[in-house]
Amino acid sequence: MELSLLRPTTQSLLPSFSKPNLRLNVYKPLKLRCSVAGGPTVGSSKISGGGGTTVTADCVIVGGGISGLCIAQALATKHPNAAPNLIVTEAKDRVGGNIITREENGFLWEEGPNSFQPSDPMLTMVVDSGLKDDLVLGDPTAPRFVLWNGKLRPVPSKLTDLPFFDLMSIGGKIRAGFGALGIRPSPPGREESVEEFVRRNLGDEVFERLIEPFCSGVYAGDPSKLSMKAAFGKVWKLEQNGGSIIGGTFKAIQERKNAPKAERDPRLPKPKGQTVGSFRKGLRMLPEAISARLGSKVKLSWKLSGITKLDSGGYNLTYETPDGVVSVQSKSVVMTVPSHVASGLLRPLSESAANALSKLYYPPVAAVSVSYPKEAIRTECLIDGELKGFGQLHPRTQGVETLGTIYSSSLFPNRAPPGRILLLNYIGGSTNTGILSKSEGELVEAVDRDLRKMLIKPNSADPLKLGVRVWPQAIPQFLVGHFDILDTAKSSLTSSGYEGLFLGGNYVAGVALGRCVEGAYETATEVNNFMSRYAYKSM
Protein backbone atom coordinates (compact mmCIF):
# COMPACT_ATOMS: atom_id res chain seq x y z
CA MET A 1 0.00 0.00 0.00
CA GLU A 2 2.54 2.56 -0.81
CA LEU A 3 1.58 6.10 -1.73
CA SER A 4 2.75 6.81 -5.24
CA LEU A 5 4.69 10.04 -5.02
CA LEU A 6 8.32 10.00 -6.03
CA ARG A 7 7.74 7.52 -8.82
CA PRO A 8 4.16 7.21 -10.03
CA THR A 9 4.93 3.61 -11.00
CA THR A 10 5.16 2.61 -7.36
CA GLN A 11 1.79 1.85 -5.93
CA SER A 12 -0.01 2.50 -2.70
CA LEU A 13 1.12 3.54 0.79
CA LEU A 14 2.35 0.66 2.95
CA PRO A 15 1.98 -2.15 0.46
CA SER A 16 1.72 -5.45 2.24
CA PHE A 17 0.80 -6.35 5.76
CA SER A 18 1.05 -9.54 7.73
CA LYS A 19 -0.73 -10.80 10.79
CA PRO A 20 -3.45 -8.37 11.91
CA ASN A 21 -4.57 -7.60 15.43
CA LEU A 22 -8.34 -7.57 15.20
CA ARG A 23 -8.90 -5.88 18.54
CA LEU A 24 -9.66 -2.59 16.81
CA ASN A 25 -12.20 -3.77 14.24
CA VAL A 26 -15.15 -1.44 14.00
CA TYR A 27 -17.29 -3.72 11.90
CA LYS A 28 -17.85 -7.45 11.83
CA PRO A 29 -15.48 -9.61 9.78
CA LEU A 30 -16.14 -9.67 6.06
CA LYS A 31 -18.22 -12.60 4.81
CA LEU A 32 -16.64 -13.84 1.64
CA ARG A 33 -18.91 -14.68 -1.22
CA CYS A 34 -16.92 -17.83 -1.92
CA SER A 35 -16.20 -20.19 0.97
CA VAL A 36 -14.20 -23.27 0.07
CA ALA A 37 -13.47 -24.82 3.43
CA GLY A 38 -15.09 -28.07 2.46
CA GLY A 39 -13.92 -31.63 3.07
CA PRO A 40 -10.35 -32.82 2.72
CA THR A 41 -10.59 -34.71 -0.54
CA VAL A 42 -8.08 -33.35 -3.05
CA GLY A 43 -7.01 -35.39 -6.03
CA SER A 44 -6.03 -38.84 -4.93
CA SER A 45 -7.03 -39.51 -1.32
CA LYS A 46 -7.39 -42.28 1.18
CA ILE A 47 -8.79 -42.62 4.66
CA SER A 48 -6.32 -43.92 7.22
CA GLY A 49 -7.91 -46.20 9.74
CA GLY A 50 -8.00 -44.28 13.00
CA GLY A 51 -5.14 -42.00 12.01
CA GLY A 52 -7.17 -39.24 10.40
CA THR A 53 -7.38 -38.47 6.71
CA THR A 54 -4.47 -38.59 4.29
CA VAL A 55 -4.56 -36.87 0.92
CA THR A 56 -1.96 -36.55 -1.81
CA ALA A 57 -1.02 -33.52 -3.88
CA ASP A 58 1.52 -32.34 -6.42
CA CYS A 59 1.99 -29.02 -4.62
CA VAL A 60 0.79 -27.54 -1.34
CA ILE A 61 0.81 -23.75 -1.05
CA VAL A 62 0.80 -22.75 2.62
CA GLY A 63 -1.00 -19.43 3.01
CA GLY A 64 -4.13 -18.11 1.29
CA GLY A 65 -3.05 -14.48 1.06
CA ILE A 66 -2.44 -12.75 -2.25
CA SER A 67 0.94 -14.43 -2.78
CA GLY A 68 -0.34 -17.96 -2.21
CA LEU A 69 -3.47 -17.51 -4.31
CA CYS A 70 -1.57 -15.90 -7.18
CA ILE A 71 1.05 -18.66 -7.18
CA ALA A 72 -1.77 -21.18 -7.48
CA GLN A 73 -3.38 -19.26 -10.33
CA ALA A 74 -0.02 -18.78 -12.07
CA LEU A 75 0.56 -22.54 -11.93
CA ALA A 76 -2.92 -23.18 -13.29
CA THR A 77 -2.66 -20.69 -16.16
CA LYS A 78 1.05 -20.69 -17.09
CA HIS A 79 2.11 -24.21 -16.09
CA PRO A 80 -1.08 -26.32 -16.11
CA ASN A 81 0.80 -29.64 -16.27
CA ALA A 82 3.25 -28.89 -13.47
CA ALA A 83 0.96 -29.40 -10.48
CA PRO A 84 -2.62 -30.08 -11.58
CA ASN A 85 -3.36 -31.54 -8.15
CA LEU A 86 -2.57 -28.58 -5.88
CA ILE A 87 -3.92 -27.30 -2.58
CA VAL A 88 -3.89 -23.83 -1.04
CA THR A 89 -4.24 -23.97 2.74
CA GLU A 90 -5.21 -21.03 4.92
CA ALA A 91 -5.32 -21.01 8.73
CA LYS A 92 -7.98 -18.27 8.84
CA ASP A 93 -11.60 -18.67 7.76
CA ARG A 94 -11.19 -16.34 4.79
CA VAL A 95 -8.80 -15.77 1.90
CA GLY A 96 -6.92 -12.57 1.13
CA GLY A 97 -4.55 -12.31 4.09
CA ASN A 98 -3.72 -8.64 4.55
CA ILE A 99 -6.22 -7.49 1.91
CA ILE A 100 -9.25 -6.32 3.86
CA THR A 101 -11.94 -4.17 2.21
CA ARG A 102 -14.86 -2.79 4.22
CA GLU A 103 -18.14 -1.32 3.01
CA GLU A 104 -20.69 0.49 5.17
CA ASN A 105 -23.21 3.34 4.76
CA GLY A 106 -21.98 4.37 1.32
CA PHE A 107 -18.27 4.18 2.23
CA LEU A 108 -15.82 1.65 0.85
CA TRP A 109 -12.34 1.55 2.36
CA GLU A 110 -9.23 -0.59 2.64
CA GLU A 111 -7.56 -1.64 5.88
CA GLY A 112 -4.44 -3.17 4.35
CA PRO A 113 -3.03 -2.54 0.87
CA ASN A 114 -5.00 0.14 -0.96
CA SER A 115 -3.90 -0.09 -4.59
CA PHE A 116 -1.43 -1.62 -7.03
CA GLN A 117 0.72 -0.67 -9.99
CA PRO A 118 -0.99 -1.92 -13.17
CA SER A 119 2.08 -3.69 -14.59
CA ASP A 120 1.57 -6.35 -17.25
CA PRO A 121 1.98 -9.26 -14.77
CA MET A 122 -0.58 -7.62 -12.50
CA LEU A 123 -2.98 -7.01 -15.38
CA THR A 124 -2.52 -10.61 -16.52
CA MET A 125 -3.59 -11.78 -13.06
CA VAL A 126 -6.57 -9.40 -13.20
CA VAL A 127 -7.71 -10.65 -16.63
CA ASP A 128 -7.19 -14.32 -15.75
CA SER A 129 -9.30 -13.76 -12.63
CA GLY A 130 -12.20 -12.43 -14.71
CA LEU A 131 -11.93 -8.90 -13.26
CA LYS A 132 -11.03 -6.88 -16.34
CA ASP A 133 -14.40 -5.09 -16.35
CA ASP A 134 -14.11 -4.35 -12.61
CA LEU A 135 -10.69 -2.70 -12.87
CA VAL A 136 -10.55 0.98 -11.87
CA LEU A 137 -7.52 3.22 -12.40
CA GLY A 138 -6.55 6.51 -10.81
CA ASP A 139 -6.07 9.70 -12.81
CA PRO A 140 -2.39 9.64 -13.89
CA THR A 141 -2.29 13.45 -13.87
CA ALA A 142 -3.42 13.69 -10.24
CA PRO A 143 -0.78 15.35 -8.07
CA ARG A 144 1.11 13.84 -5.15
CA PHE A 145 2.17 15.96 -2.20
CA VAL A 146 4.86 16.08 0.49
CA LEU A 147 4.50 18.15 3.65
CA TRP A 148 7.39 20.60 4.04
CA ASN A 149 7.54 23.66 6.30
CA GLY A 150 3.83 23.51 7.04
CA LYS A 151 2.70 23.36 3.41
CA LEU A 152 1.67 20.49 1.12
CA ARG A 153 3.95 20.79 -1.88
CA PRO A 154 3.45 18.89 -5.17
CA VAL A 155 6.05 16.37 -6.25
CA PRO A 156 7.25 16.59 -9.87
CA SER A 157 5.52 13.99 -12.02
CA LYS A 158 7.60 14.51 -15.18
CA LEU A 159 10.98 15.92 -16.19
CA THR A 160 9.55 19.26 -17.30
CA ASP A 161 8.31 19.85 -13.74
CA LEU A 162 11.79 19.64 -12.22
CA PRO A 163 12.87 23.29 -12.65
CA PHE A 164 9.64 24.67 -11.18
CA PHE A 165 8.54 22.62 -8.16
CA ASP A 166 9.14 24.31 -4.80
CA LEU A 167 9.80 21.27 -2.63
CA MET A 168 13.56 21.75 -3.16
CA SER A 169 15.84 24.75 -3.37
CA ILE A 170 17.78 25.69 -6.51
CA GLY A 171 20.97 24.52 -4.84
CA GLY A 172 19.41 21.20 -3.93
CA LYS A 173 18.28 20.67 -7.51
CA ILE A 174 21.74 21.46 -8.88
CA ARG A 175 23.36 19.08 -6.40
CA ALA A 176 20.94 16.33 -7.41
CA GLY A 177 21.57 16.92 -11.10
CA PHE A 178 25.36 16.74 -10.78
CA GLY A 179 25.09 13.65 -8.60
CA ALA A 180 22.80 11.88 -11.02
CA LEU A 181 25.36 12.54 -13.77
CA GLY A 182 28.06 10.91 -11.65
CA ILE A 183 29.75 13.96 -10.12
CA ARG A 184 29.61 12.67 -6.54
CA PRO A 185 31.65 10.46 -4.15
CA SER A 186 32.37 6.93 -5.35
CA PRO A 187 30.52 3.93 -3.89
CA PRO A 188 32.05 2.77 -0.58
CA GLY A 189 32.54 -0.86 -1.63
CA ARG A 190 29.98 -2.24 0.84
CA GLU A 191 26.22 -2.52 1.01
CA GLU A 192 24.75 0.93 1.57
CA SER A 193 21.60 1.96 3.37
CA VAL A 194 19.01 3.96 1.47
CA GLU A 195 20.09 7.09 3.32
CA GLU A 196 23.78 6.60 2.48
CA PHE A 197 23.11 5.89 -1.19
CA VAL A 198 20.77 8.85 -1.72
CA ARG A 199 22.80 11.42 0.20
CA ARG A 200 25.93 10.36 -1.71
CA ASN A 201 24.30 10.35 -5.14
CA LEU A 202 21.62 13.03 -4.97
CA GLY A 203 22.32 15.14 -1.91
CA ASP A 204 20.70 15.93 1.41
CA GLU A 205 17.59 17.68 0.10
CA VAL A 206 16.50 14.80 -2.12
CA PHE A 207 16.89 12.45 0.80
CA GLU A 208 15.15 14.59 3.43
CA ARG A 209 12.31 15.92 1.29
CA LEU A 210 11.62 13.04 -1.11
CA ILE A 211 13.22 9.73 -0.22
CA GLU A 212 12.79 9.74 3.56
CA PRO A 213 9.02 10.25 3.35
CA PHE A 214 8.89 7.81 0.43
CA CYS A 215 10.50 5.13 2.64
CA SER A 216 7.85 5.85 5.24
CA GLY A 217 5.17 5.45 2.61
CA VAL A 218 6.45 2.20 1.12
CA TYR A 219 7.99 0.36 4.06
CA ALA A 220 7.01 2.39 7.14
CA GLY A 221 10.73 2.01 7.57
CA ASP A 222 13.90 3.71 8.72
CA PRO A 223 16.00 4.67 5.65
CA SER A 224 19.18 4.65 7.72
CA LYS A 225 18.70 0.89 8.10
CA LEU A 226 16.92 -0.11 4.88
CA SER A 227 19.15 -1.59 2.19
CA MET A 228 19.23 0.34 -1.08
CA LYS A 229 20.08 -2.85 -2.95
CA ALA A 230 17.21 -4.83 -1.42
CA ALA A 231 14.56 -2.14 -0.98
CA PHE A 232 15.05 -0.14 -4.19
CA GLY A 233 17.05 -2.51 -6.35
CA LYS A 234 16.10 -1.00 -9.70
CA VAL A 235 17.63 2.36 -8.81
CA TRP A 236 20.64 0.71 -7.16
CA LYS A 237 21.32 -1.25 -10.36
CA LEU A 238 21.41 1.95 -12.42
CA GLU A 239 24.60 3.09 -10.73
CA GLN A 240 26.04 -0.42 -10.79
CA ASN A 241 25.41 -0.90 -14.51
CA GLY A 242 26.05 2.62 -15.82
CA GLY A 243 28.48 4.24 -13.38
CA SER A 244 25.83 6.78 -12.36
CA ILE A 245 22.07 7.03 -12.12
CA ILE A 246 21.79 8.87 -15.45
CA GLY A 247 24.37 6.62 -17.10
CA GLY A 248 22.50 3.52 -15.95
CA THR A 249 19.21 4.97 -17.16
CA PHE A 250 20.54 5.58 -20.68
CA LYS A 251 22.11 2.13 -20.74
CA ALA A 252 18.84 0.50 -19.69
CA ILE A 253 16.95 2.43 -22.38
CA GLN A 254 19.43 1.31 -25.00
CA GLU A 255 19.25 -2.31 -23.89
CA ARG A 256 15.45 -2.27 -24.06
CA LYS A 257 15.64 -0.72 -27.53
CA ASN A 258 18.00 -3.42 -28.77
CA ALA A 259 16.22 -6.34 -27.12
CA PRO A 260 13.62 -8.23 -29.15
CA LYS A 261 10.19 -7.00 -28.23
CA ALA A 262 7.85 -9.66 -26.87
CA GLU A 263 4.31 -9.43 -28.16
CA ARG A 264 2.02 -8.00 -25.49
CA ASP A 265 -1.01 -10.04 -24.53
CA PRO A 266 -3.85 -8.41 -26.51
CA ARG A 267 -6.29 -9.17 -23.67
CA LEU A 268 -4.59 -6.70 -21.32
CA PRO A 269 -5.94 -3.17 -20.77
CA LYS A 270 -3.67 -0.25 -21.70
CA PRO A 271 -3.45 2.19 -18.78
CA LYS A 272 -2.94 5.81 -19.80
CA GLY A 273 0.12 7.20 -18.06
CA GLN A 274 1.59 6.06 -14.76
CA THR A 275 -1.11 5.41 -12.22
CA VAL A 276 -2.44 2.96 -9.64
CA GLY A 277 -5.34 0.55 -9.77
CA SER A 278 -8.00 -1.17 -7.72
CA PHE A 279 -11.41 -2.74 -8.37
CA ARG A 280 -15.00 -1.56 -8.36
CA LYS A 281 -15.61 -3.11 -4.93
CA GLY A 282 -12.07 -2.79 -3.63
CA LEU A 283 -9.01 -5.02 -3.57
CA ARG A 284 -10.87 -7.89 -1.93
CA MET A 285 -12.33 -8.71 -5.34
CA LEU A 286 -9.01 -10.20 -6.48
CA PRO A 287 -8.51 -12.88 -3.79
CA GLU A 288 -12.22 -13.69 -3.85
CA ALA A 289 -12.18 -14.15 -7.63
CA ILE A 290 -9.06 -16.35 -7.59
CA SER A 291 -10.48 -18.42 -4.73
CA ALA A 292 -13.74 -18.91 -6.62
CA ARG A 293 -11.81 -20.17 -9.66
CA LEU A 294 -9.71 -22.55 -7.58
CA GLY A 295 -12.82 -23.87 -5.86
CA SER A 296 -12.26 -26.83 -3.53
CA LYS A 297 -8.49 -26.58 -3.99
CA VAL A 298 -8.60 -23.81 -1.36
CA LYS A 299 -8.88 -25.08 2.20
CA LEU A 300 -9.91 -22.57 4.86
CA SER A 301 -9.35 -22.99 8.60
CA TRP A 302 -6.56 -25.48 7.94
CA LYS A 303 -3.81 -24.82 10.49
CA LEU A 304 -0.43 -26.35 9.64
CA SER A 305 1.12 -27.97 12.71
CA GLY A 306 4.12 -29.74 11.22
CA ILE A 307 6.16 -30.67 8.14
CA THR A 308 8.32 -33.78 7.71
CA LYS A 309 10.33 -35.16 4.79
CA LEU A 310 9.13 -38.50 3.41
CA ASP A 311 11.66 -41.26 2.85
CA SER A 312 10.17 -41.80 -0.59
CA GLY A 313 10.59 -38.13 -1.50
CA GLY A 314 8.23 -35.22 -1.02
CA TYR A 315 6.74 -33.98 2.21
CA ASN A 316 4.08 -34.81 4.77
CA LEU A 317 2.15 -31.84 6.15
CA THR A 318 -0.06 -32.29 9.19
CA TYR A 319 -3.06 -29.98 9.54
CA GLU A 320 -5.67 -29.28 12.18
CA THR A 321 -8.90 -28.78 10.22
CA PRO A 322 -12.63 -28.46 10.88
CA ASP A 323 -12.84 -32.15 9.89
CA GLY A 324 -10.09 -33.28 12.25
CA VAL A 325 -6.43 -33.99 11.64
CA VAL A 326 -5.50 -34.22 7.96
CA SER A 327 -2.13 -35.33 6.56
CA VAL A 328 -1.16 -34.13 3.10
CA GLN A 329 1.59 -35.92 1.20
CA SER A 330 2.93 -33.60 -1.48
CA LYS A 331 5.77 -33.58 -3.99
CA SER A 332 6.42 -29.87 -3.39
CA VAL A 333 5.58 -27.17 -0.85
CA VAL A 334 5.52 -23.36 -1.13
CA MET A 335 5.57 -21.39 2.13
CA THR A 336 3.95 -17.96 1.67
CA VAL A 337 3.29 -17.21 5.33
CA PRO A 338 5.25 -14.39 7.05
CA SER A 339 8.89 -15.20 7.76
CA HIS A 340 8.37 -15.44 11.52
CA VAL A 341 5.61 -18.01 11.00
CA ALA A 342 7.71 -19.93 8.46
CA SER A 343 10.60 -19.90 10.93
CA GLY A 344 8.60 -21.80 13.54
CA LEU A 345 7.28 -24.34 11.04
CA LEU A 346 10.69 -25.00 9.47
CA ARG A 347 12.74 -25.21 12.68
CA PRO A 348 12.39 -29.02 12.99
CA LEU A 349 13.74 -29.34 9.44
CA SER A 350 16.56 -26.77 9.46
CA GLU A 351 17.69 -24.84 12.51
CA SER A 352 19.85 -22.52 10.40
CA ALA A 353 17.04 -21.68 7.96
CA ALA A 354 14.67 -21.01 10.86
CA ASN A 355 17.22 -18.79 12.62
CA ALA A 356 17.77 -16.77 9.45
CA LEU A 357 14.05 -16.19 8.89
CA SER A 358 13.55 -15.18 12.52
CA LYS A 359 15.91 -12.21 11.98
CA LEU A 360 13.54 -10.36 9.64
CA TYR A 361 11.74 -7.45 11.29
CA TYR A 362 8.10 -6.38 10.85
CA PRO A 363 7.20 -3.06 12.57
CA PRO A 364 3.62 -2.20 13.58
CA VAL A 365 1.37 0.00 11.45
CA ALA A 366 -2.20 1.20 11.95
CA ALA A 367 -4.61 1.98 9.12
CA VAL A 368 -7.06 4.71 10.17
CA SER A 369 -9.99 5.54 7.88
CA VAL A 370 -11.90 8.76 8.60
CA SER A 371 -14.29 11.02 6.73
CA TYR A 372 -14.88 14.77 6.72
CA PRO A 373 -17.43 16.89 4.87
CA LYS A 374 -16.02 18.50 1.73
CA GLU A 375 -16.25 21.95 3.29
CA ALA A 376 -13.72 20.87 5.95
CA ILE A 377 -10.90 20.83 3.39
CA ARG A 378 -8.74 23.95 3.45
CA THR A 379 -9.38 26.23 0.49
CA GLU A 380 -5.70 26.33 -0.49
CA CYS A 381 -5.74 22.51 -0.82
CA LEU A 382 -8.56 22.49 -3.37
CA ILE A 383 -8.06 22.33 -7.14
CA ASP A 384 -11.04 23.66 -9.11
CA GLY A 385 -13.05 23.42 -5.90
CA GLU A 386 -12.25 19.75 -5.30
CA LEU A 387 -9.71 17.72 -3.33
CA LYS A 388 -7.68 16.17 -6.12
CA GLY A 389 -4.64 13.96 -5.93
CA PHE A 390 -3.27 10.61 -4.88
CA GLY A 391 -2.39 11.70 -1.37
CA GLN A 392 0.39 13.10 0.77
CA LEU A 393 3.50 11.95 2.66
CA HIS A 394 4.98 13.46 5.80
CA PRO A 395 8.74 13.51 6.50
CA ARG A 396 9.57 12.55 10.09
CA THR A 397 11.20 15.98 10.57
CA GLN A 398 7.95 17.90 10.04
CA GLY A 399 6.41 17.45 13.47
CA VAL A 400 3.56 15.11 12.54
CA GLU A 401 3.05 11.51 13.63
CA THR A 402 1.05 10.24 10.66
CA LEU A 403 3.18 8.64 7.93
CA GLY A 404 0.88 9.65 5.10
CA THR A 405 -2.66 10.00 3.84
CA ILE A 406 -4.44 8.53 0.82
CA TYR A 407 -7.22 10.61 -0.76
CA SER A 408 -9.37 7.51 -1.22
CA SER A 409 -12.52 9.27 -2.43
CA SER A 410 -10.50 11.28 -4.97
CA LEU A 411 -8.40 8.37 -6.18
CA PHE A 412 -11.17 5.89 -7.09
CA PRO A 413 -14.92 6.32 -7.76
CA ASN A 414 -17.74 5.49 -5.36
CA ARG A 415 -15.65 5.37 -2.19
CA ALA A 416 -17.71 7.91 -0.21
CA PRO A 417 -21.26 9.35 -0.25
CA PRO A 418 -21.84 12.70 -1.97
CA GLY A 419 -20.48 15.62 0.01
CA ARG A 420 -17.99 13.52 1.98
CA ILE A 421 -14.21 13.03 1.74
CA LEU A 422 -12.69 9.64 2.64
CA LEU A 423 -9.09 9.67 3.90
CA LEU A 424 -7.03 6.55 4.62
CA ASN A 425 -4.17 7.32 6.99
CA TYR A 426 -1.20 5.26 8.13
CA ILE A 427 0.59 5.72 11.43
CA GLY A 428 3.36 3.81 13.18
CA GLY A 429 6.28 2.08 11.51
CA SER A 430 9.88 1.43 12.52
CA THR A 431 10.34 4.87 14.07
CA ASN A 432 7.02 4.86 16.00
CA THR A 433 6.37 1.45 17.51
CA GLY A 434 4.55 3.09 20.41
CA ILE A 435 1.26 2.93 18.50
CA LEU A 436 0.76 -0.56 19.95
CA SER A 437 0.05 1.00 23.34
CA LYS A 438 -2.51 3.47 21.98
CA SER A 439 -6.27 3.02 21.99
CA GLU A 440 -8.43 3.33 18.93
CA GLY A 441 -9.56 6.77 20.02
CA GLU A 442 -6.00 7.94 20.59
CA LEU A 443 -4.98 6.85 17.09
CA VAL A 444 -7.90 8.71 15.51
CA GLU A 445 -7.08 11.79 17.59
CA ALA A 446 -3.44 11.69 16.47
CA VAL A 447 -4.44 11.48 12.80
CA ASP A 448 -7.03 14.23 13.13
CA ARG A 449 -4.54 16.48 14.94
CA ASP A 450 -2.01 16.03 12.14
CA LEU A 451 -4.52 16.59 9.34
CA ARG A 452 -5.63 19.92 10.88
CA LYS A 453 -2.06 21.18 10.50
CA MET A 454 -2.11 21.08 6.70
CA LEU A 455 -5.29 19.69 5.06
CA ILE A 456 -8.34 20.15 7.33
CA LYS A 457 -9.63 23.48 8.63
CA PRO A 458 -8.70 23.77 12.32
CA ASN A 459 -12.26 24.58 13.45
CA SER A 460 -13.96 21.71 11.57
CA ALA A 461 -16.15 19.19 13.38
CA ASP A 462 -14.68 15.89 14.55
CA PRO A 463 -14.16 13.34 11.77
CA LEU A 464 -16.47 10.40 11.19
CA LYS A 465 -14.51 7.35 12.28
CA LEU A 466 -14.96 4.42 9.89
CA GLY A 467 -12.33 1.85 10.80
CA VAL A 468 -9.09 1.43 12.70
CA ARG A 469 -6.93 -1.63 12.22
CA VAL A 470 -3.62 -2.22 13.93
CA TRP A 471 -1.14 -4.59 12.34
CA PRO A 472 1.41 -5.52 15.05
CA GLN A 473 3.75 -7.05 12.46
CA ALA A 474 2.97 -5.16 9.29
CA ILE A 475 5.68 -4.89 6.64
CA PRO A 476 8.91 -6.90 6.37
CA GLN A 477 11.87 -4.52 6.46
CA PHE A 478 14.44 -5.02 3.69
CA LEU A 479 17.34 -3.99 5.91
CA VAL A 480 21.04 -4.03 5.08
CA GLY A 481 21.91 -7.72 4.79
CA HIS A 482 18.39 -8.77 3.74
CA PHE A 483 19.53 -10.76 0.72
CA ASP A 484 22.19 -12.46 2.81
CA ILE A 485 19.50 -13.62 5.24
CA LEU A 486 17.34 -14.94 2.40
CA ASP A 487 20.28 -16.70 0.79
CA THR A 488 21.16 -18.34 4.10
CA ALA A 489 17.59 -19.59 4.58
CA LYS A 490 17.28 -20.94 1.05
CA SER A 491 20.75 -22.52 0.90
CA SER A 492 20.25 -24.12 4.32
CA LEU A 493 17.11 -25.86 3.08
CA THR A 494 18.77 -26.98 -0.15
CA SER A 495 21.97 -28.23 1.50
CA SER A 496 19.90 -30.20 4.01
CA GLY A 497 18.17 -32.04 1.17
CA TYR A 498 14.87 -30.17 1.20
CA GLU A 499 14.48 -29.68 -2.53
CA GLY A 500 10.98 -28.81 -3.61
CA LEU A 501 10.40 -26.67 -0.50
CA PHE A 502 10.10 -23.05 -1.63
CA LEU A 503 9.94 -19.72 0.23
CA GLY A 504 7.57 -17.10 -1.17
CA GLY A 505 5.61 -14.04 -0.12
CA ASN A 506 6.35 -10.37 0.36
CA TYR A 507 9.60 -10.80 2.31
CA VAL A 508 10.99 -12.63 -0.73
CA ALA A 509 9.40 -10.87 -3.72
CA GLY A 510 8.92 -7.34 -2.39
CA VAL A 511 6.40 -5.56 -0.21
CA ALA A 512 4.21 -3.92 -2.87
CA LEU A 513 1.10 -5.80 -3.88
CA GLY A 514 2.20 -5.74 -7.51
CA ARG A 515 5.59 -7.22 -6.60
CA CYS A 516 3.82 -10.02 -4.73
CA VAL A 517 1.98 -10.86 -7.95
CA GLU A 518 5.13 -10.63 -10.06
CA GLY A 519 6.88 -12.82 -7.49
CA ALA A 520 4.05 -15.32 -7.73
CA TYR A 521 4.78 -15.87 -11.42
CA GLU A 522 8.48 -16.26 -10.61
CA THR A 523 7.77 -18.83 -7.88
CA ALA A 524 5.38 -20.72 -10.15
CA THR A 525 8.17 -21.02 -12.70
CA GLU A 526 10.49 -22.39 -9.99
CA VAL A 527 7.87 -24.97 -9.01
CA ASN A 528 7.37 -25.92 -12.65
CA ASN A 529 11.10 -26.42 -13.16
CA PHE A 530 11.34 -28.57 -10.03
CA MET A 531 8.30 -30.65 -10.95
CA SER A 532 9.77 -31.27 -14.42
CA ARG A 533 12.94 -32.66 -12.81
CA TYR A 534 10.85 -34.60 -10.29
CA ALA A 535 8.85 -36.24 -13.06
CA TYR A 536 12.05 -37.10 -14.93
CA LYS A 537 13.58 -38.76 -11.86
CA SER A 538 10.39 -40.75 -11.26
CA MET A 539 10.42 -42.28 -14.73
Short mmCIF file of C-alpha atoms in Angstrom, two decimals, residues 107 369-373 416-417 419-423 461-466:
data_model
loop_
_atom_site.label_atom_id
_atom_site.label_comp_id
_atom_site.label_asym_id
_atom_site.label_seq_id
_atom_site.Cartn_x
_atom_site.Cartn_y
_atom_site.Cartn_z
CA PHE A 107 -18.27 4.18 2.23
CA SER A 369 -9.99 5.54 7.88
CA VAL A 370 -11.90 8.76 8.60
CA SER A 371 -14.29 11.02 6.73
CA TYR A 372 -14.88 14.77 6.72
CA PRO A 373 -17.43 16.89 4.87
CA ALA A 416 -17.71 7.91 -0.21
CA PRO A 417 -21.26 9.35 -0.25
CA GLY A 419 -20.48 15.62 0.01
CA ARG A 420 -17.99 13.52 1.98
CA ILE A 421 -14.21 13.03 1.74
CA LEU A 422 -12.69 9.64 2.64
CA LEU A 423 -9.09 9.67 3.90
CA ALA A 461 -16.15 19.19 13.38
CA ASP A 462 -14.68 15.89 14.55
CA PRO A 463 -14.16 13.34 11.77
CA LEU A 464 -16.47 10.40 11.19
CA LYS A 465 -14.51 7.35 12.28
CA LEU A 466 -14.96 4.42 9.89
#
